[in-house]
XYZ file of N, CA and C in Angstrom:
867
model
N 0.890 -1.431 0.249
C 0.239 0.095 -0.056
C 0.574 1.466 -0.123
N 0.636 2.180 -1.048
C 1.529 2.960 -1.062
C 1.877 4.063 -0.310
N 2.416 4.794 0.314
C 2.158 5.927 1.824
C 1.537 7.280 1.054
N 0.631 7.149 2.135
C -0.206 8.869 1.782
C 1.334 10.013 1.358
N 0.790 10.556 0.506
C 1.651 12.360 0.206
C 1.307 12.934 1.331
N 3.154 13.556 1.850
C 2.769 14.604 2.730
C 1.923 15.823 2.168
N 1.502 16.468 2.958
C 0.156 17.517 2.782
C 1.336 18.935 2.496
N 0.843 19.330 1.234
C 1.617 20.401 0.303
C 1.871 21.542 1.674
N 3.090 22.479 1.323
C 3.391 23.534 2.132
C 3.653 24.255 0.737
N 3.478 25.424 1.498
C 3.966 27.027 0.640
C 5.677 27.048 1.210
N 5.850 26.696 -0.240
C 7.600 26.907 0.362
C 8.129 27.876 0.855
N 7.442 28.818 -0.214
C 7.885 30.340 -0.434
C 7.647 31.117 1.301
N 6.558 30.601 1.617
C 6.158 30.903 3.268
C 6.802 30.241 4.302
N 7.375 29.088 3.957
C 8.422 28.463 4.875
C 9.322 29.520 4.772
N 10.207 29.229 3.414
C 11.398 29.993 3.653
C 11.328 31.673 4.365
N 10.409 32.069 3.968
C 10.309 33.853 4.497
C 10.057 33.554 5.653
N 9.574 32.736 6.051
C 9.292 33.258 8.080
C 11.165 32.501 8.589
N 11.452 31.565 8.152
C 12.738 31.229 8.665
C 13.703 32.180 7.905
N 13.460 32.915 7.329
C 14.673 33.208 6.772
C 14.156 35.293 7.553
N 13.935 35.212 8.677
C 13.541 36.371 8.657
C 14.469 37.619 8.641
N 15.357 37.016 9.313
C 17.336 37.996 10.040
C 17.667 37.534 9.138
N 17.522 37.505 7.478
C 18.546 37.396 6.765
C 18.395 38.423 5.696
N 18.088 39.433 6.046
C 18.162 41.128 5.190
C 17.107 41.731 5.659
N 17.237 43.281 5.655
C 16.620 44.283 5.483
C 15.163 44.038 4.749
N 15.076 43.357 3.499
C 14.210 43.677 2.844
C 12.845 42.499 3.186
N 13.617 41.510 3.341
C 12.786 40.177 4.198
C 12.229 40.670 5.361
N 12.803 41.338 6.256
C 12.295 42.133 7.765
C 11.185 43.145 7.807
N 11.166 43.980 6.458
C 10.475 44.854 6.367
C 9.147 44.523 5.480
N 8.862 43.308 4.608
C 8.026 42.816 4.377
C 7.706 41.423 5.136
N 8.186 41.466 6.258
C 7.424 40.531 7.190
C 6.595 41.586 8.260
N 7.631 42.768 8.274
C 6.484 43.461 8.996
C 5.513 43.960 9.076
N 5.552 44.389 7.579
C 4.132 45.351 7.060
C 3.538 43.529 6.641
N 3.326 42.872 6.715
C 2.677 41.544 6.173
C 1.716 41.261 7.955
N 2.484 41.295 9.059
C 2.287 42.074 10.079
C 1.063 43.042 10.937
N 1.455 44.001 10.549
C 0.711 44.601 10.809
C -0.801 44.651 9.585
N -0.855 44.390 8.540
C -2.019 43.831 7.959
C -2.488 43.263 8.139
N -1.973 42.254 8.420
C -2.967 40.682 8.841
C -3.053 41.422 10.492
N -2.342 41.796 11.351
C -3.107 41.815 12.597
C -4.695 43.249 12.306
N -4.143 43.819 11.565
C -5.067 45.221 11.169
C -6.732 44.460 10.650
N -6.927 43.216 10.428
C -7.598 42.724 9.916
C -8.257 41.886 11.650
N -7.805 41.962 12.365
C -8.593 41.600 14.034
C -8.609 42.514 14.647
N -9.460 43.313 14.035
C -9.981 44.377 14.796
C -10.760 43.859 15.807
N -11.775 42.817 15.658
C -12.870 42.613 16.188
C -12.218 41.758 17.780
N -10.872 41.169 17.307
C -10.254 40.385 18.573
C -9.616 41.030 19.474
N -8.903 42.674 18.831
C -8.532 43.757 19.405
C -9.591 44.499 20.302
N -10.688 44.940 19.969
C -12.102 45.001 20.783
C -12.256 44.271 21.960
N -12.272 43.049 21.583
C -12.534 41.778 22.691
C -11.432 41.721 23.823
N -10.041 41.557 23.390
C -8.928 41.621 24.226
C -9.637 42.632 24.990
N -9.532 43.989 24.705
C -9.133 45.561 25.309
C -10.271 45.504 27.002
N -11.575 44.915 26.226
C -12.659 45.162 26.924
C -12.835 43.698 28.133
N -12.039 42.869 27.476
C -11.662 41.829 28.716
C -10.564 42.320 29.512
N -9.733 42.978 29.335
C -8.978 43.888 30.203
C -9.602 44.047 31.253
N -10.242 45.317 30.683
C -10.672 45.860 31.828
C -11.723 44.970 32.956
N -12.830 44.313 31.648
C -13.406 43.837 32.756
C -12.742 42.745 33.856
N -11.617 42.311 33.333
C -10.688 41.719 34.842
C -10.361 42.321 35.440
N -9.943 43.842 35.656
C -9.367 44.493 36.171
C -10.216 45.012 36.989
N -11.442 45.131 36.842
C -12.439 45.419 37.926
C -13.679 44.724 38.280
N -13.300 43.227 37.792
C -14.190 42.531 37.907
C -14.468 42.521 39.628
N -16.294 42.079 40.094
C -16.614 42.472 41.907
C -16.644 44.197 41.850
N -16.485 45.009 41.155
C -16.337 46.376 41.319
C -17.826 46.750 40.785
N -18.831 47.240 41.579
C -19.793 47.835 41.319
C -19.473 48.988 39.875
N -18.979 49.907 40.368
C -19.075 51.315 39.788
C -17.505 50.753 38.672
N -16.801 49.860 38.033
C -15.439 49.437 37.610
C -14.908 50.549 37.733
N -14.415 51.213 36.543
C -13.363 51.680 35.744
C -14.085 53.522 35.842
N -15.264 53.473 36.799
C -15.822 54.607 37.275
C -14.912 55.091 38.475
N -14.467 54.356 39.247
C -13.870 54.465 40.595
C -12.415 55.768 40.507
N -11.880 55.156 39.125
C -11.133 55.977 38.585
C -11.350 57.511 38.454
N -12.557 57.765 38.006
C -12.947 58.964 37.468
C -13.412 59.284 38.332
N -13.987 59.032 39.340
C -14.297 59.579 40.845
C -13.330 60.269 41.791
N -12.053 59.568 41.536
C -11.019 59.525 42.488
C -10.374 61.005 41.369
N -9.935 60.378 39.665
C -9.265 61.817 39.509
C -10.431 63.321 39.801
N -11.240 63.219 39.471
C -11.836 64.402 39.640
C -11.739 64.957 41.337
N -11.867 64.299 41.902
C -11.526 64.430 43.434
C -9.918 65.561 42.940
N -9.289 64.872 43.010
C -7.562 64.896 42.373
C -7.563 66.232 41.517
N -7.959 66.381 40.821
C -8.290 67.543 40.200
C -9.023 68.600 41.014
N -10.027 68.769 41.545
C -10.803 69.679 42.349
C -9.759 70.044 43.846
N -9.033 69.298 44.043
C -8.232 69.576 44.905
C -7.145 70.474 44.551
N -5.905 70.008 43.002
C -4.939 70.670 43.114
C -5.576 72.000 42.180
N -6.898 71.965 41.821
C -7.083 73.242 40.604
C -7.585 74.467 42.386
N -8.020 74.326 43.244
C -7.799 75.265 44.309
C -6.595 75.991 44.418
N -5.674 74.745 45.043
C -4.331 74.843 45.392
C -3.534 75.680 44.212
N -3.176 75.276 43.134
C -2.414 75.806 41.987
C -3.135 76.855 42.028
N -4.306 77.429 41.953
C -4.804 78.252 41.280
C -4.579 79.730 42.509
N -4.586 79.383 43.113
C -4.105 80.329 44.246
C -2.797 80.113 44.202
N -1.585 79.608 44.273
C -0.003 79.751 44.128
C 0.377 80.601 42.787
N -0.645 80.011 41.150
C -0.207 81.060 40.471
C -1.168 82.339 40.101
N -1.858 82.406 41.168
C -2.754 83.671 40.969
C -3.297 83.353 39.637
N -4.595 82.570 39.280
C -5.075 82.880 38.649
C -6.547 82.292 39.102
N -7.629 82.729 38.000
C -9.058 83.096 38.436
C -9.255 81.467 38.203
N -9.962 81.025 38.887
C -10.416 79.010 39.092
C -10.790 78.782 38.024
N -12.324 80.100 37.515
C -13.187 79.757 36.030
C -11.800 79.418 35.260
N -11.348 80.043 34.998
C -10.096 79.714 33.555
C -9.658 78.561 34.073
N -8.753 78.169 35.432
C -7.878 77.519 35.241
C -8.509 75.877 35.228
N -9.267 75.989 36.206
C -9.969 74.477 36.194
C -10.554 73.624 35.074
N -10.648 74.666 33.574
C -10.828 73.641 32.273
C -9.688 73.365 31.799
N -8.411 74.003 32.115
C -7.371 73.797 31.804
C -6.766 72.485 32.366
N -7.028 72.885 33.922
C -6.155 72.330 34.653
C -6.328 70.283 34.348
N -8.026 70.093 34.233
C -8.917 69.017 33.951
C -8.130 68.670 32.223
N -8.613 69.131 31.701
C -8.032 68.298 30.199
C -6.806 68.278 30.507
N -5.566 68.738 31.025
C -4.042 68.907 31.255
C -3.863 66.851 31.337
N -4.657 67.039 32.755
C -4.412 65.746 33.431
C -5.254 64.920 32.991
N -6.038 64.875 32.586
C -7.143 63.122 31.892
C -5.956 63.218 30.649
N -5.813 64.098 29.954
C -4.650 63.862 28.870
C -3.094 63.328 29.093
N -2.364 64.057 30.008
C -1.219 63.734 30.669
C -1.841 62.077 30.976
N -2.417 61.847 32.142
C -2.610 60.465 32.460
C -2.878 59.106 31.134
N -3.521 59.710 29.892
C -3.741 58.811 28.894
C -2.424 58.636 28.062
N -1.724 59.883 28.595
C -0.668 59.561 27.271
C 0.749 58.760 28.481
N 0.811 58.886 29.435
C 1.379 58.066 30.055
C 1.306 56.616 30.360
N -0.222 56.525 30.133
C -0.294 54.982 30.140
C -0.068 54.508 28.790
N -0.577 54.986 27.460
C 0.009 54.776 26.775
C 1.825 54.482 26.400
N 2.053 55.026 26.988
C 3.786 54.988 26.865
C 4.159 53.773 27.646
N 3.856 53.922 29.301
C 4.396 52.864 29.925
C 3.598 51.580 29.691
N 2.754 51.030 29.356
C 1.749 50.000 29.576
C 2.299 49.372 27.520
N 2.266 50.211 26.463
C 2.899 50.066 25.528
C 4.115 49.308 25.655
N 4.942 49.912 26.487
C 6.388 49.479 26.842
C 5.806 48.030 26.865
N 5.438 47.832 27.848
C 5.184 45.993 28.295
C 4.102 45.516 27.551
N 3.953 46.053 26.568
C 2.398 45.307 25.974
C 3.045 43.535 25.636
N 4.019 43.848 25.295
C 4.391 42.098 24.549
C 4.227 41.158 26.114
N 5.395 41.960 27.021
C 5.542 41.137 28.176
C 3.785 40.404 29.463
N 3.624 41.539 28.566
C 1.939 41.304 29.672
C 1.135 39.961 28.628
N 1.226 39.670 27.506
C 0.482 38.910 26.250
C 1.445 38.022 26.145
N 3.066 37.489 27.199
C 3.261 36.275 26.966
C 2.566 34.781 26.769
N 1.627 34.638 27.767
C 0.794 33.638 26.866
C 0.464 33.721 25.694
N 0.017 34.789 25.173
C -1.007 34.288 24.431
C 0.131 34.522 22.731
N 1.149 34.705 22.957
C 2.676 35.142 22.142
C 3.325 33.558 22.043
N 3.286 32.902 23.172
C 4.515 31.539 22.991
C 2.583 30.287 22.467
N 1.705 31.027 23.017
C 0.753 29.788 22.627
C -0.017 30.038 21.266
N 0.171 30.996 20.864
C -0.712 31.217 19.698
C -0.089 32.203 18.178
N -0.525 31.488 17.475
C 0.406 32.695 16.359
C -0.818 34.068 16.131
N -0.409 35.078 16.824
C -1.363 36.299 16.391
C -0.141 36.928 16.181
N -0.914 38.283 15.049
C 0.390 39.060 14.730
C 1.060 39.897 15.780
N 1.405 40.471 15.900
C 1.809 41.374 17.256
C 1.419 42.702 17.295
N 0.998 43.083 16.173
C 0.021 44.502 15.714
C -1.424 44.112 16.603
N -1.792 42.831 16.986
C -2.920 42.955 18.319
C -2.252 43.258 19.825
N -1.317 42.882 20.066
C -0.940 43.132 21.593
C -0.595 44.496 21.903
N -0.136 45.370 20.808
C -0.041 46.633 21.089
C -1.041 48.052 20.659
N -2.244 47.334 19.755
C -3.217 47.927 19.804
C -4.407 47.356 20.606
N -4.413 46.180 21.509
C -5.159 45.663 22.562
C -5.066 47.097 23.132
N -3.023 47.262 24.000
C -2.588 48.388 24.341
C -3.609 49.471 24.779
N -3.551 50.037 23.633
C -4.076 51.613 23.059
C -5.553 51.271 23.244
N -6.185 50.716 23.068
C -8.008 50.618 22.633
C -7.721 50.272 24.468
N -7.333 49.720 25.219
C -7.861 49.470 26.162
C -7.899 51.008 27.080
N -6.715 51.741 27.357
C -6.466 52.626 27.789
C -7.117 54.299 27.021
N -7.805 53.734 26.193
C -8.540 55.119 25.103
C -9.685 54.925 25.958
N -10.177 53.847 26.140
C -11.516 53.457 26.903
C -11.361 53.566 28.167
N -10.478 53.574 29.158
C -10.172 54.402 30.402
C -10.542 55.602 30.025
N -9.674 56.522 29.204
C -9.616 57.527 29.075
C -11.496 58.673 28.718
N -11.617 57.547 28.069
C -13.304 58.520 27.449
C -14.266 57.924 29.020
N -13.588 57.546 29.959
C -14.903 57.283 30.973
C -13.893 58.526 31.739
N -12.855 58.535 31.848
C -12.631 60.422 32.689
C -12.778 61.543 32.018
N -13.034 61.185 30.591
C -13.440 62.646 29.917
C -15.063 62.875 30.351
N -15.394 62.634 31.147
C -17.014 62.864 31.336
C -16.731 64.015 32.664
N -15.329 63.742 33.677
C -15.383 64.659 34.110
C -14.974 65.761 33.478
N -14.130 66.501 32.586
C -14.083 67.777 31.082
C -14.631 67.983 30.995
N -16.154 67.708 30.368
C -17.579 67.600 30.158
C -18.231 68.351 31.114
N -18.346 67.568 32.338
C -19.077 68.376 33.740
C -18.367 69.477 33.914
N -17.127 69.712 33.842
C -16.506 70.888 34.492
C -16.382 72.489 33.377
N -16.506 71.792 32.066
C -17.091 73.222 30.751
C -17.979 73.293 31.151
N -19.092 72.579 31.606
C -20.689 72.902 31.272
C -20.905 73.757 32.905
N -19.884 73.024 34.268
C -19.880 74.054 35.297
C -19.259 75.549 35.310
N -18.382 75.494 34.847
C -17.547 77.054 34.002
C -18.295 77.716 33.188
N -19.533 77.309 32.167
C -20.233 78.446 31.366
C -19.035 78.161 30.152
N -17.725 77.846 29.654
C -17.125 77.643 29.088
C -17.558 77.628 27.380
N -16.645 78.137 26.725
C -17.226 78.836 25.225
C -17.271 77.782 24.551
N -18.009 76.384 24.026
C -17.819 75.638 23.866
C -18.007 75.374 21.955
N -17.082 75.052 21.253
C -17.135 75.257 19.512
C -16.831 74.442 19.003
N -16.711 74.653 17.426
C -16.459 73.135 16.637
C -15.404 72.804 16.937
N -14.459 73.790 17.264
C -13.059 73.554 18.122
C -12.610 71.706 18.557
N -13.673 71.891 18.810
C -13.754 70.512 19.915
C -13.539 69.242 19.224
N -14.244 69.355 18.165
C -14.191 67.951 16.719
C -12.662 68.113 16.540
N -12.064 69.213 16.564
C -10.786 68.819 15.629
C -9.734 68.173 16.618
N -10.282 68.240 18.037
C -9.215 67.803 19.503
C -9.306 66.079 18.679
N -10.265 65.216 17.696
C -10.179 63.783 17.473
C -9.103 63.476 16.808
N -8.579 64.611 15.627
C -7.855 64.439 14.836
C -6.142 64.645 15.755
N -6.012 65.285 17.177
C -4.813 65.146 17.665
C -4.925 63.594 18.700
N -6.217 63.291 18.961
C -6.042 61.973 19.697
C -6.162 60.786 19.030
N -6.525 60.961 17.477
C -6.424 59.614 16.603
C -4.711 59.732 15.890
N -4.403 61.136 15.843
C -2.738 60.916 16.235
C -2.057 60.175 16.994
N -2.551 60.859 17.985
C -1.991 60.060 19.399
C -1.613 58.766 19.261
N -2.974 57.765 18.775
C -3.395 56.759 18.621
C -2.239 55.614 17.950
N -2.446 56.336 16.637
C -1.170 55.878 15.792
C 0.334 56.015 16.157
N 0.873 57.332 16.714
C 2.032 57.301 17.761
C 2.180 56.046 18.875
N 0.674 55.740 19.001
C 1.103 54.614 20.681
C 1.193 53.536 19.667
N 0.474 53.156 19.170
C 0.460 51.929 18.506
C 1.878 51.732 17.725
N 2.576 52.659 17.155
C 4.122 52.587 16.542
C 4.967 52.227 17.647
N 4.737 53.033 18.526
C 5.762 52.984 20.104
C 5.424 51.792 20.734
N 4.757 51.322 21.101
C 4.208 50.056 21.360
C 4.634 48.927 21.010
N 5.246 48.680 19.478
C 5.658 47.912 18.690
C 7.129 47.828 18.799
N 7.912 49.026 18.786
C 9.114 49.186 19.345
C 9.576 48.419 20.621
N 8.731 49.643 21.492
C 9.188 49.823 22.622
C 8.890 48.141 23.776
N 7.887 47.799 22.905
C 7.034 46.378 23.369
C 8.471 45.648 22.884
N 8.979 45.563 22.322
C 9.926 44.347 21.617
C 11.585 44.735 22.514
N 11.657 46.068 22.402
C 12.970 46.475 23.371
C 12.994 46.163 24.839
N 11.326 46.379 25.690
C 11.645 46.196 27.008
C 11.600 44.797 26.946
N 10.985 44.020 26.395
C 10.930 42.692 26.244
C 12.366 41.493 26.602
N 13.136 42.842 25.780
C 14.766 41.829 25.739
C 15.256 43.111 26.639
N 15.137 43.990 27.308
C 16.018 44.502 28.291
C 15.539 44.884 29.644
N 14.581 44.061 30.777
C 13.815 44.494 31.254
C 14.443 45.465 32.449
N 15.169 46.432 31.950
C 15.759 47.228 32.977
C 15.186 48.418 32.475
N 14.746 48.798 30.880
C 14.397 49.660 30.548
C 12.840 50.415 30.897
N 12.093 49.795 31.230
C 10.524 50.429 31.806
C 10.900 51.250 33.057
N 11.483 50.747 34.030
C 11.858 51.966 35.492
C 12.372 53.072 34.417
N 13.459 53.101 33.762
C 13.914 54.034 33.021
C 12.951 55.016 32.479
N 12.024 54.312 31.514
C 10.425 55.038 30.626
C 9.930 55.560 31.689
N 9.796 55.278 32.974
C 8.805 55.472 33.845
C 9.506 56.803 34.533
N 10.461 56.672 34.460
C 11.275 58.131 35.521
C 11.330 59.079 34.496
N 11.222 58.989 33.127
C 11.704 59.921 31.971
C 10.392 60.716 32.059
N 8.998 59.832 32.484
C 7.698 60.637 32.096
C 7.563 61.133 33.677
N 8.021 61.001 34.746
C 7.731 61.756 35.780
C 7.927 63.176 35.952
N 9.750 63.052 35.100
C 10.068 63.952 34.614
C 9.370 64.914 33.727
N 8.839 64.709 32.590
C 8.358 65.296 31.899
C 7.128 65.847 32.407
N 6.599 65.488 33.302
C 5.484 65.243 33.733
C 5.398 67.318 34.346
N 6.790 67.053 35.234
C 6.967 68.330 35.472
C 7.806 69.931 34.821
N 8.150 69.000 33.434
C 9.049 69.868 32.531
C 7.467 70.430 31.251
N 6.545 69.516 31.553
C 5.588 70.189 30.176
C 4.445 70.948 31.173
N 3.800 72.299 30.214
C 2.942 73.055 30.750
C 1.426 72.165 31.224
N 1.526 71.394 32.410
C 0.199 70.792 32.640
C -0.336 71.618 33.783
N 0.324 71.632 35.169
C 0.002 71.910 35.978
C -0.363 73.746 36.182
N 1.468 74.009 35.187
C 1.368 75.477 34.848
C 1.319 75.898 33.412
N 1.070 76.937 32.805
C 1.034 77.737 31.467
C 2.278 78.470 31.281
N 2.284 78.318 30.320
C 3.610 78.674 29.590
C 3.623 80.272 29.403
N 2.569 80.875 29.849
C 2.239 82.112 29.936
C 3.040 82.863 30.857
N 3.412 82.134 32.443
C 3.894 82.353 33.578
C 5.599 82.788 33.075
N 6.265 81.776 31.631
C 7.302 81.776 31.714
C 8.120 82.793 30.221
N 7.426 84.142 30.215
C 7.250 85.031 29.711
C 8.796 85.842 29.123
N 8.931 86.055 31.190
C 10.022 87.063 31.280
C 11.100 86.113 31.388
N 11.190 84.828 31.095
C 12.114 83.519 31.301
C 12.624 83.572 29.989
N 13.397 84.032 29.250
C 13.615 83.543 27.621
C 13.978 82.374 27.821
N 15.071 82.312 28.903
C 15.895 80.195 28.786
C 14.278 79.452 28.938
N 13.995 79.452 29.925
C 13.333 78.490 30.241
C 11.900 78.278 28.853
N 11.340 79.404 27.869
C 10.600 79.156 27.392
C 11.363 78.796 25.879
N 12.481 78.689 25.722
C 13.721 78.060 24.484
C 13.530 76.275 24.999
N 13.984 76.504 26.484
C 13.492 74.521 26.523
C 12.170 74.302 26.639
N 11.305 75.005 26.948
C 9.488 74.207 26.059
C 9.901 74.637 24.971
N 9.932 74.748 24.086
C 9.650 74.274 22.571
C 10.441 73.559 22.272
N 11.587 73.226 22.842
C 12.227 71.708 22.209
C 11.901 70.295 23.294
N 10.680 70.312 24.076
C 9.986 69.601 24.609
C 8.608 68.889 23.780
N 9.044 68.081 23.211
C 8.335 67.330 21.969
C 6.606 67.122 22.548
N 6.628 66.831 23.870
C 5.385 66.531 24.480
C 3.851 68.347 24.463
N 4.931 69.173 24.515
C 4.234 70.327 24.443
C 3.054 70.571 23.219
N 3.760 70.346 22.190
C 3.304 70.142 20.976
C 2.278 68.946 20.428
N 2.453 68.048 21.205
C 1.670 66.764 21.156
C 0.377 66.896 22.316
N 0.558 67.350 23.108
C -0.548 67.953 24.287
C -1.525 69.060 23.989
N -0.924 69.994 23.245
C -1.781 71.127 22.481
C -2.835 70.733 21.723
N -1.970 70.135 20.703
C -3.280 70.393 19.422
C -4.090 69.299 19.879
N -4.158 68.392 21.152
C -5.733 67.745 21.660
C -6.295 69.061 22.626
N -5.476 69.653 23.241
C -5.718 70.154 24.532
C -6.626 71.540 24.389
N -5.712 72.331 23.305
C -6.343 73.551 22.741
C -7.406 73.438 22.255
N -7.758 72.558 21.178
C -9.225 72.152 20.448
C -10.248 71.929 21.856
N -9.933 71.885 23.326
C -11.747 71.042 23.783
C -11.455 72.368 24.748
N -10.280 73.341 24.807
C -10.408 74.586 25.646
C -10.878 75.652 24.662
N -11.641 75.728 23.047
C -11.691 76.490 22.537
C -10.906 77.308 21.840
N -9.664 76.810 21.927
C -8.884 77.686 21.073
C -8.330 77.402 19.723
N -8.581 76.095 18.822
C -8.650 75.527 18.015
C -7.015 75.563 17.722
N -6.925 75.220 16.341
C -5.441 74.371 15.612
C -4.386 76.022 15.754
N -3.403 75.330 16.020
C -2.607 76.560 15.647
C -1.472 76.231 15.144
N -1.106 76.628 13.562
C -0.062 75.660 12.324
C 0.633 75.373 12.909
N 1.482 75.861 13.903
C 3.035 75.465 13.788
C 3.031 74.167 14.953
N 1.954 74.580 15.782
C 1.822 73.335 16.726
C 1.264 71.970 15.768
N 0.632 72.062 14.928
C 0.350 70.932 14.030
C 1.303 70.133 13.435
N 2.236 71.897 12.281
C 3.451 71.149 11.919
C 4.219 70.519 12.503
N 5.074 70.675 14.043
C 5.457 70.095 14.474
C 5.750 68.959 14.991
N 3.830 68.700 15.691
C 3.390 67.392 16.071
C 3.462 66.361 15.080
N 2.935 66.998 13.702
C 2.899 66.017 12.522
C 4.612 65.317 12.023
N 5.388 66.394 12.774
C 7.342 66.039 12.367
C 7.281 64.893 13.312
N 6.965 65.019 14.503
C 7.069 64.252 15.578
C 6.582 62.960 15.594
N 5.429 62.776 14.541
C 4.545 61.758 14.692
C 5.015 60.971 13.546
N 5.608 61.326 12.569
C 6.002 60.752 11.408
C 7.827 60.444 12.012
N 8.430 61.066 12.934
C 9.875 60.635 13.129
C 9.259 58.988 14.499
N 8.302 59.086 15.112
C 8.447 57.949 16.051
C 7.551 56.702 15.308
N 7.176 57.302 14.266
C 6.325 56.123 13.332
C 7.723 55.400 12.991
N 8.606 55.969 11.989
C 9.444 55.186 10.546
C 10.881 54.825 11.805
N 11.170 55.291 13.126
C 12.147 54.814 13.740
C 11.280 53.840 14.467
N 10.348 53.776 15.011
C 9.501 52.839 15.446
C 9.281 51.156 14.957
N 8.948 51.731 13.094
C 8.430 50.773 12.419
C 9.933 49.500 11.888
N 11.153 50.392 11.738
C 12.330 49.804 11.199
C 13.475 49.350 12.702
N 12.546 49.608 14.052
C 13.051 49.024 15.167
C 12.128 47.814 15.339
N 11.123 47.919 14.969
C 10.090 46.712 15.499
C 10.272 45.640 14.221
N 10.707 46.112 12.912
C 11.461 45.533 12.293
C 12.058 44.112 12.217
N 13.579 44.986 13.123
C 14.552 44.858 13.166
C 14.709 43.561 14.281
N 13.089 43.614 15.563
C 13.483 42.867 16.483
C 12.051 41.703 16.437
N 11.771 42.251 15.418
C 10.283 40.942 15.292
C 10.327 39.449 14.978
N 11.590 39.268 14.404
C 11.833 37.628 14.839
C 12.025 37.139 15.723
N 12.467 37.866 16.703
C 12.854 37.637 18.215
C 12.300 37.891 19.369
N 11.221 38.388 19.177
C 10.108 39.002 20.259
C 9.840 37.342 21.157
N 9.661 36.622 20.453
C 8.853 35.299 21.335
C 10.136 34.686 21.791
N 11.145 35.158 21.575
C 12.295 33.820 22.269
C 12.666 35.185 23.550
N 12.161 36.325 23.563
C 12.635 37.063 24.665
C 11.287 37.430 25.832
N 10.192 37.482 25.403
C 9.427 37.706 26.606
C 9.179 36.199 27.397
């Protein structure tokens, strides 16, 4: 009795996968294939993000709204203190501080959790063949959902302070989409690097803490007008431009062309560097986690 013929295998795919690190051309092709395949898993990304939130707040009645309540109390206490220290009117300072704190916490979560996205998904990476984009996008979607809960605070503050609401609110969506693209790209790169070098996540956390005080979040840029050196340092802070393209429209100021161009340049650099870094590390991520 003749032996059954072995199942046919796509030799090109097998060779392509095994030769992942044989040259930049194949690395880039595999990275693009990962991104294209991962984009089709949007339902899985959404389901995993919701599952993470449900697991985190299992047994809690209010769930993620506990974070909203605690942040609201924190912002309220800080607003009275810093408005008095900076000699500002509470009615104008409270919306600024609220938008700044909500957006900065969102940005910090994107960076910190994104850097550990592959480490946190170790079981899935080792047990299933899932595009790496899924793990990075899962982290971004999860934190975006939490940020949406916290955005309720800003809406309440804008109504209470009778802030001028205009079409500029819609412009902030452009900034948020830009953030999400940057966050996915950065998560793919930092997630791989942090999986290889476990000492980097604490360094990133320390950098974000320092950036919190160097970025106009608690304070406004206007107080530095008499300090030319400090103003120049602010201009070289990339977080300033990324924060302004979302915060300013929320406060009714609209876009500033310089801020938009600077934010786009920063985003292009982040995406390009992250893509090539991910392409270089992609074939080893499963062995590093």
